[in-house]
mmCIF file of C-alpha atoms and ligand atoms in Angstrom:
data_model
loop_
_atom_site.group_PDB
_atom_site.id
_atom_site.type_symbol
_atom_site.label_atom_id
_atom_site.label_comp_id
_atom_site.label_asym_id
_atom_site.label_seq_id
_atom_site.Cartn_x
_atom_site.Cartn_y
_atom_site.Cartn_z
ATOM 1 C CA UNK N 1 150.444 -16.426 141.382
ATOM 2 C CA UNK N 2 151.938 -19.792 141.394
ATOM 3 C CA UNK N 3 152.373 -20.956 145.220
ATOM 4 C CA UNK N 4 154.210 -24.165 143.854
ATOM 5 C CA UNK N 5 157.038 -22.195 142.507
ATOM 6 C CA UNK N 6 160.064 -22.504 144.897
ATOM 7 C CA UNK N 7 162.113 -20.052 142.873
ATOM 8 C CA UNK N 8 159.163 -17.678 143.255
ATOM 9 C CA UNK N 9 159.841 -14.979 145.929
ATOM 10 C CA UNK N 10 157.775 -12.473 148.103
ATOM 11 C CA UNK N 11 158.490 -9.707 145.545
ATOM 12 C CA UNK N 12 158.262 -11.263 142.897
ATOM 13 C CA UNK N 13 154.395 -11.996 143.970
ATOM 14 C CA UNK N 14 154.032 -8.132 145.132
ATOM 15 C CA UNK N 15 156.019 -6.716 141.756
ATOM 16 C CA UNK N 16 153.390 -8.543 139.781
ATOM 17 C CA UNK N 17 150.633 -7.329 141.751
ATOM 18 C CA UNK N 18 151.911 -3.995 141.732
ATOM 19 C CA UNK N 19 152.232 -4.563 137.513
ATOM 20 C CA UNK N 20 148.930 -5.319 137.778
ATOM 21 C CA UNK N 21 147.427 -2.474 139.475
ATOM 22 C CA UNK N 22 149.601 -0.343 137.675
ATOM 23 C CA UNK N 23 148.325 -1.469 134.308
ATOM 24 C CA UNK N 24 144.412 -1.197 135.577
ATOM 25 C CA UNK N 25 145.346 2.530 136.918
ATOM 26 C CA UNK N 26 147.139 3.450 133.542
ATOM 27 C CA UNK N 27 144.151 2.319 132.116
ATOM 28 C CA UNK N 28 141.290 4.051 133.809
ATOM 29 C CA UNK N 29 143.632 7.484 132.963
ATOM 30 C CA UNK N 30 143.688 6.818 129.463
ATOM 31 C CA UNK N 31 140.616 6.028 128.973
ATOM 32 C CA UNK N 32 139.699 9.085 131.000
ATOM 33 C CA UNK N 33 141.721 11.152 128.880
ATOM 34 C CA UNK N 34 140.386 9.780 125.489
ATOM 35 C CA UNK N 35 136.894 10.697 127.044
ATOM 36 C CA UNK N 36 137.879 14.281 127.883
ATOM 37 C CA UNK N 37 139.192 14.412 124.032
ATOM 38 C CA UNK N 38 143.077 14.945 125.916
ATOM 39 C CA UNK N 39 146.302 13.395 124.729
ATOM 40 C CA UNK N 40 147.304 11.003 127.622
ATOM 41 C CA UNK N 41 150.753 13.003 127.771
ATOM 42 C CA UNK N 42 148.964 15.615 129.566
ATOM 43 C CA UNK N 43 148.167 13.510 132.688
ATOM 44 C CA UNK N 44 151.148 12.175 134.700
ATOM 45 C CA UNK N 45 150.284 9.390 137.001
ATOM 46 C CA UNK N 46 152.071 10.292 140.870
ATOM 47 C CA UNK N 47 151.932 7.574 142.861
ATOM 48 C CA UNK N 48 151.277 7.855 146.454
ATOM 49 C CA UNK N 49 153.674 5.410 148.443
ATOM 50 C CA UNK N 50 152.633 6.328 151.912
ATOM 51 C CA UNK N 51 152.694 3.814 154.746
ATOM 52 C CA UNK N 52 154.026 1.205 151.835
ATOM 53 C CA UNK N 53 158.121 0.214 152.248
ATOM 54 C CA UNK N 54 161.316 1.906 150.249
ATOM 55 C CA UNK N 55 161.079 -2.108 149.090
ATOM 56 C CA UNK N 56 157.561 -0.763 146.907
ATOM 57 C CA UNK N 57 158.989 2.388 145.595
ATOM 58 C CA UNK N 58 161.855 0.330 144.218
ATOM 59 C CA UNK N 59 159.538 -2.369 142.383
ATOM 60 C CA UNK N 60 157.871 0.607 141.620
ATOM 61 C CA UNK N 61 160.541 1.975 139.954
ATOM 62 C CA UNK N 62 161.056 -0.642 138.423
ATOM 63 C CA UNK N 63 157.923 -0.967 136.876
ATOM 64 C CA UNK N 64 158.921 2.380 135.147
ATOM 65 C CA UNK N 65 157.100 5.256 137.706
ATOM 66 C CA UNK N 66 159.117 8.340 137.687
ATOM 67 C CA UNK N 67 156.803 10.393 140.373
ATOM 68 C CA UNK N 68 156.145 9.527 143.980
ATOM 69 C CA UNK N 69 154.237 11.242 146.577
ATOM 70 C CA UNK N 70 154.515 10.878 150.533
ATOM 71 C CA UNK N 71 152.160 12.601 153.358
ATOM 72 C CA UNK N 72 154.358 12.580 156.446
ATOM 73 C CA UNK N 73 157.835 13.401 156.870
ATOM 74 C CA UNK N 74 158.694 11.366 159.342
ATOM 75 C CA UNK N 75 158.262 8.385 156.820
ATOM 76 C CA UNK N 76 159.345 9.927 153.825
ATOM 77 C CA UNK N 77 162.683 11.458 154.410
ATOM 78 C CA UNK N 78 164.060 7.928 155.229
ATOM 79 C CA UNK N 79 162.084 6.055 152.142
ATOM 80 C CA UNK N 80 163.743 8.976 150.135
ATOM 81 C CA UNK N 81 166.932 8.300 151.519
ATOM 82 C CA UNK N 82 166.971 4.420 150.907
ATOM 83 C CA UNK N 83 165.633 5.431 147.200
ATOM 84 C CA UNK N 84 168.159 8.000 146.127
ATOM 85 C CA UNK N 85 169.742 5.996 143.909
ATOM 86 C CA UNK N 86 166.195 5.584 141.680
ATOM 87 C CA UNK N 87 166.295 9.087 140.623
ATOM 88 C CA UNK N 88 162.274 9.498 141.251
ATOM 89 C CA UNK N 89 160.813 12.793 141.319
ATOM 90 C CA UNK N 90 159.513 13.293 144.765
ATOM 91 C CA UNK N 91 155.883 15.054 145.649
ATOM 92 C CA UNK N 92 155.334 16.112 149.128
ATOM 93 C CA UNK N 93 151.570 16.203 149.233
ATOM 94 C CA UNK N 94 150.624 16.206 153.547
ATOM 95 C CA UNK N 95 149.919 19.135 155.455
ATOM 96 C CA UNK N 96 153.418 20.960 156.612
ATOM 97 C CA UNK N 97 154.141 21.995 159.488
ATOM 98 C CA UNK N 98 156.880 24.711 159.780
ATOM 99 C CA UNK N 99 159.787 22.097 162.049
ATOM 100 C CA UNK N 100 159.747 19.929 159.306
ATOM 101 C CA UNK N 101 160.164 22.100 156.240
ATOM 102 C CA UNK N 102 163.852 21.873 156.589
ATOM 103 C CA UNK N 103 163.659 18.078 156.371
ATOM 104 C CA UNK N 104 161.097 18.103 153.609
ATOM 105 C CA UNK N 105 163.263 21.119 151.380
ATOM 106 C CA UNK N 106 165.898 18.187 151.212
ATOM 107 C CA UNK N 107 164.171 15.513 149.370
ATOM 108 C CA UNK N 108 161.246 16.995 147.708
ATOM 109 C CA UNK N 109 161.192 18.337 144.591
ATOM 110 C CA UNK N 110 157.503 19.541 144.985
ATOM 111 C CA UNK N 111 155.245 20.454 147.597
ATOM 112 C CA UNK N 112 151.394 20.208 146.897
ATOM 113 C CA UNK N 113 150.657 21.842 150.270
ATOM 114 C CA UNK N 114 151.143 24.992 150.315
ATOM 115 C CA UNK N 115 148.161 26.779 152.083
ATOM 116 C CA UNK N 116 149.387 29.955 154.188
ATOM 117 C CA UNK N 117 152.525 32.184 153.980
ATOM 118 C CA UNK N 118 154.477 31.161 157.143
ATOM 119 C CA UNK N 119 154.873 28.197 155.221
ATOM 120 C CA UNK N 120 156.311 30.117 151.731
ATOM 121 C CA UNK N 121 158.507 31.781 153.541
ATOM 122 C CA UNK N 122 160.469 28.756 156.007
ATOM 123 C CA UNK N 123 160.069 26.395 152.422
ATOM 124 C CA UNK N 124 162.302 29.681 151.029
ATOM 125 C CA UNK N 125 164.751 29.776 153.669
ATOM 126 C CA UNK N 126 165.340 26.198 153.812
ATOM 127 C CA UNK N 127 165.550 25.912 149.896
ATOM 128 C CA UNK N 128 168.010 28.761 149.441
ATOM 129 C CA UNK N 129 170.127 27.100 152.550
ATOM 130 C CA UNK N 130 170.050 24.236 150.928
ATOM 131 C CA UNK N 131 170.827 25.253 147.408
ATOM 132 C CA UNK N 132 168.001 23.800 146.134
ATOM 133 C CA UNK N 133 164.535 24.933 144.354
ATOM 134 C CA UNK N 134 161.400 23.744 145.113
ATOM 135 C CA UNK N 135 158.166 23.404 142.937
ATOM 136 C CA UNK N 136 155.762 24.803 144.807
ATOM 137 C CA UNK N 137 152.088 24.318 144.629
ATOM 138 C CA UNK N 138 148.914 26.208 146.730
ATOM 139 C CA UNK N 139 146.254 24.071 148.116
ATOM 140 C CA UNK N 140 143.270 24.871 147.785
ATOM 141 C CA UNK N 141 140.597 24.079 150.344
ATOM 142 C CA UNK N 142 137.078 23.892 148.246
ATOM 143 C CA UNK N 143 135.780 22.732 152.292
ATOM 144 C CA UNK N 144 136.929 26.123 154.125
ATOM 145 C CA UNK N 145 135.084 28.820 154.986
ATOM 146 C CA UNK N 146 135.433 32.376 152.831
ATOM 147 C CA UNK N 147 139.061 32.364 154.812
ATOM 148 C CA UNK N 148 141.209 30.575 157.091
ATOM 149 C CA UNK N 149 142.069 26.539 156.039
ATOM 150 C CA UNK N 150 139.731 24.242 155.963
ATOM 151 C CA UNK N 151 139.828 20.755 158.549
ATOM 152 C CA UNK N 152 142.040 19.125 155.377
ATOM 153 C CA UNK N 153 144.360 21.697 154.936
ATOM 154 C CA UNK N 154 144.446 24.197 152.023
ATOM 155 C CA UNK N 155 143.764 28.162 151.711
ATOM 156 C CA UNK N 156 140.714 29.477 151.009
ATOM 157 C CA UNK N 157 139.837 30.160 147.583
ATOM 158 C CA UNK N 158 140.031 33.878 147.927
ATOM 159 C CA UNK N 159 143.915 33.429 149.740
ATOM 160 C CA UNK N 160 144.953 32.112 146.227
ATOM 161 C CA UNK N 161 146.376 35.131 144.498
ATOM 162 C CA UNK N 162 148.047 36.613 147.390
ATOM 163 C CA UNK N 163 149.991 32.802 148.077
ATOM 164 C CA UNK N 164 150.557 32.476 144.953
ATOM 165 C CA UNK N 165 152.508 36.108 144.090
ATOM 166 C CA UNK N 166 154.699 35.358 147.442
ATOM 167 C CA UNK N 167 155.230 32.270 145.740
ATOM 168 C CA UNK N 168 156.579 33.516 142.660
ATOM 169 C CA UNK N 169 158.214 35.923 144.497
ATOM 170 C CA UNK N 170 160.080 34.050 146.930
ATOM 171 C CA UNK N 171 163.474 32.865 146.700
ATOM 172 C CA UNK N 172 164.078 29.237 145.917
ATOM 173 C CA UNK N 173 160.701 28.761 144.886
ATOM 174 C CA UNK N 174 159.166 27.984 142.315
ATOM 175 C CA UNK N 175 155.098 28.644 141.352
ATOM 176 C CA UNK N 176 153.674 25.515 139.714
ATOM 177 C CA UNK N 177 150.505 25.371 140.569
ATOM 178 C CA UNK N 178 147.200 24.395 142.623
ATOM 179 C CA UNK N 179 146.331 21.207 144.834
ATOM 180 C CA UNK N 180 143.092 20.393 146.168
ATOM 181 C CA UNK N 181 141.607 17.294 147.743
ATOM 182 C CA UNK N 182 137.619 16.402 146.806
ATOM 183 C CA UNK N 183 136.322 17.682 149.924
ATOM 184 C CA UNK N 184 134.275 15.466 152.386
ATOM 185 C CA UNK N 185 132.295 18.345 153.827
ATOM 186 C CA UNK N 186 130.614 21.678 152.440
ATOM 187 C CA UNK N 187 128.721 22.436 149.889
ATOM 188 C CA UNK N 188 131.226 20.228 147.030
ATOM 189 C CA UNK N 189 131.099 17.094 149.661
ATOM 190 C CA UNK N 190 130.202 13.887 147.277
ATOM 191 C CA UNK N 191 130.626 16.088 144.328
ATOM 192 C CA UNK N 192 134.211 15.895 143.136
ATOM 193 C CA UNK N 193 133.672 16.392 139.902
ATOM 194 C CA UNK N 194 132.136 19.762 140.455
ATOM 195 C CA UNK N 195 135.082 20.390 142.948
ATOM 196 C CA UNK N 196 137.263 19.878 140.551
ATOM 197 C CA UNK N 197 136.030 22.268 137.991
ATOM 198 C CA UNK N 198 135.878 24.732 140.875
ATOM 199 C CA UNK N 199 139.902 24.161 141.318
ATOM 200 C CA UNK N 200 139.877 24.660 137.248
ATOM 201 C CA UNK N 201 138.401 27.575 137.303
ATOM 202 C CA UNK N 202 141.090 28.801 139.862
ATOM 203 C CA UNK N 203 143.528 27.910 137.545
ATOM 204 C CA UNK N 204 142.590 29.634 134.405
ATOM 205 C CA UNK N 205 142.334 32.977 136.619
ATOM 206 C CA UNK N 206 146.100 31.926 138.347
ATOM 207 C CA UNK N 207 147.478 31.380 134.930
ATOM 208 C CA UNK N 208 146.698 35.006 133.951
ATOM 209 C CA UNK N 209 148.663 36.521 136.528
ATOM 210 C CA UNK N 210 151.533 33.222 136.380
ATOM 211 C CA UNK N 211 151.135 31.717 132.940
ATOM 212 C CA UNK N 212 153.943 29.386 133.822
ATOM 213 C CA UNK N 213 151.928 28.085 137.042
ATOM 214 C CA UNK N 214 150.337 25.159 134.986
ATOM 215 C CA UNK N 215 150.091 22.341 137.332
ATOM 216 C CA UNK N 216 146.173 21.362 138.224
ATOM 217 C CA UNK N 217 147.134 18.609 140.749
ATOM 218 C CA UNK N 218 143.486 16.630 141.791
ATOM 219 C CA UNK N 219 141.958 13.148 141.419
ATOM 220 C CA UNK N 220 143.047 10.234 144.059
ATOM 221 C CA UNK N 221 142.174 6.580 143.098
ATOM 222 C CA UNK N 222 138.306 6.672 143.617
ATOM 223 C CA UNK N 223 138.026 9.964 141.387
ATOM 224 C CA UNK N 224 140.821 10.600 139.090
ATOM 225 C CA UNK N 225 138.344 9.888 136.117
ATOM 226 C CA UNK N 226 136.473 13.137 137.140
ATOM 227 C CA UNK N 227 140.032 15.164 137.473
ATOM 228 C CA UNK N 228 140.807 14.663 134.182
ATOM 229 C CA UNK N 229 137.716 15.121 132.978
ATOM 230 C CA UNK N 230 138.097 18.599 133.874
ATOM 231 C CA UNK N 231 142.106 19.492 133.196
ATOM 232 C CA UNK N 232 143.763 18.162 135.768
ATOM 233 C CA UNK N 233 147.369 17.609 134.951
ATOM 234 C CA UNK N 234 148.399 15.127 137.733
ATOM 235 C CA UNK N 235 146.079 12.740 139.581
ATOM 236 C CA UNK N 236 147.637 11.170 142.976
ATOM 237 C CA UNK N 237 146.936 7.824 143.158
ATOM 238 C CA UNK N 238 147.816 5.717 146.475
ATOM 239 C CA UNK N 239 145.615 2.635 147.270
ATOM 240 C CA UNK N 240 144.540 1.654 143.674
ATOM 241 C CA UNK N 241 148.027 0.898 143.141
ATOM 242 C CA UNK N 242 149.403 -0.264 146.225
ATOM 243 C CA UNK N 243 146.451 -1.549 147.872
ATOM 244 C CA UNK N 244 144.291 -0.657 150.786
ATOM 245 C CA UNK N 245 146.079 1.357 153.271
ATOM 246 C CA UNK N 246 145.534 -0.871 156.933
ATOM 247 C CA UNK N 247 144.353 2.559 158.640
ATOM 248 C CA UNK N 248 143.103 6.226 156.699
ATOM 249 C CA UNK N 249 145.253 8.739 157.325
HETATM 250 C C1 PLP O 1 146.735 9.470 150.467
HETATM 251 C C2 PLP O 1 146.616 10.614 149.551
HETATM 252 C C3 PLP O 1 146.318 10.422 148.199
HETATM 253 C C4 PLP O 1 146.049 9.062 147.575
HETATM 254 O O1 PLP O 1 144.833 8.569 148.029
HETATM 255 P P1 PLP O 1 144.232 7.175 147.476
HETATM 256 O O2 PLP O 1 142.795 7.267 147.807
HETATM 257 O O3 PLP O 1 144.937 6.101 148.235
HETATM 258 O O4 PLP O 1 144.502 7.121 146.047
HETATM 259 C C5 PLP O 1 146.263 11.544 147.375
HETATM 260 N N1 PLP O 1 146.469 12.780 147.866
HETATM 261 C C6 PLP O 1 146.753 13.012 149.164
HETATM 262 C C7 PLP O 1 146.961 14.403 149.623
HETATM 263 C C8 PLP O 1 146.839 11.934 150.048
HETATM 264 O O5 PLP O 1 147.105 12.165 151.342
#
């Protein structure tokens, strides 16, 4: 950065940082992908904006990133609002609590956090009253127990099939997928990796039963190298690219 520059501006300092990290992040994923012997098409970068400013998203933009992701609603339905002009595909990737589906069914155009059926069927009703569909993703929570959600959200392995069929079968909804987060406790805690192949595996048997359900969403910014290394199809990636977040979330 050049501090002598009086023509040089706040965001033009952040835009090239965000450049920056951007090109290091691109980088890690396509060398990951040459790696896993995968054409780097088959990975799309979604970048996780949360407790960053509508001011990022735009540079952002920008900087040529079509997919954004956002945790809390509270946040994102105005940072959505200020970007509707960008055209960005919007990821809703928090846990979701039934009051703000209707806010959340506005905006997004997928929800990674799907993880128990009171929550497919208000993410229907507020779709269809809202004329719009919704991509819909199950979590999948590699730290729960053989049922019930696990402290990060997401359904137990075994709750897949049945989420997934009301899924498919729900109006205004649309089946794309699984989420998971690496887990920090259980038996796959330090062990992404093998987390990830876990949520693979749960994928082949999904796309049997939806073979149009192709989405393998897994890999943040400290292990996206190990979620492609094992299929996934879109790796969420907040602080390598926007920088450390002041307080985890
Ligand atoms: C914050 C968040 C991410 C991104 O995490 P980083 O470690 O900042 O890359 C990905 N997925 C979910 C669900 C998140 O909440």
């Amino acid at each position: 950065m050049n501090d002598d520059d009086p023509g040089r501006s706040a965001a033009d300092d952040r835009r090239a940082e965000l450049a920056a990290n951007l090109a290091s992040v691109e980088e890690r994923i396509t060398r990951a992908c040459e790696a896993a012997g995968r054409a780097r098409k088959e990975v799309t970068l979604v970048v996780v904006t949360k407790t960053y400013p509508a001011g990022d998203v735009r540079l952002l933009s920008e900087l040529g990133v079509r997919h954004v992701a956002e945790n809390r609603d509270q946040e994102a339905a105005p940072k959505a609002a200020d970007c509707a002009d960008l055209s960005l595909t919007w990821h809703f990737v928090g846990q979701l609590q039934t009051n703000k589906v209707r806010s959340v069914a506005g905006y997004a155009h997928y929800v990674h956090s799907v993880d128990r059926l009171r929550l497919v069927n208000s993410l229907s009703a507020a779709a269809v009253r809202q004329g719009r569909e919704l991509g819909c993703l199950i979590q999948v929570g590699l730290d729960a127990g053989t049922s019930g959600a696990g402290p990060r959200g997401g359904a137990a392995p075994d709750r897949v099939a049945h989420l997934a069929d009301a899924v498919a079968q729900a109006q205004g909804l649309r089946l794309e997928g699984l989420m998971t987060v690496a887990p920090l406790a259980g038996p796959y805690a330090g062990r992404p990796r093998d987390a990830f192949e876990r949520l693979r595996e749960i994928s082949t048997g999904l796309q049997a039963a939806h073979p149009a359900a192709t989405m393998v969403s897994a890999g943040m910014s400290a292990d996206l190298e190990e979620a492609v290394a094992v299929g996934a199809t879109h790796v969420r990636v907040g602080s390598a690219v926007l920088g450390d977040r002041p307080r985890l979330r």
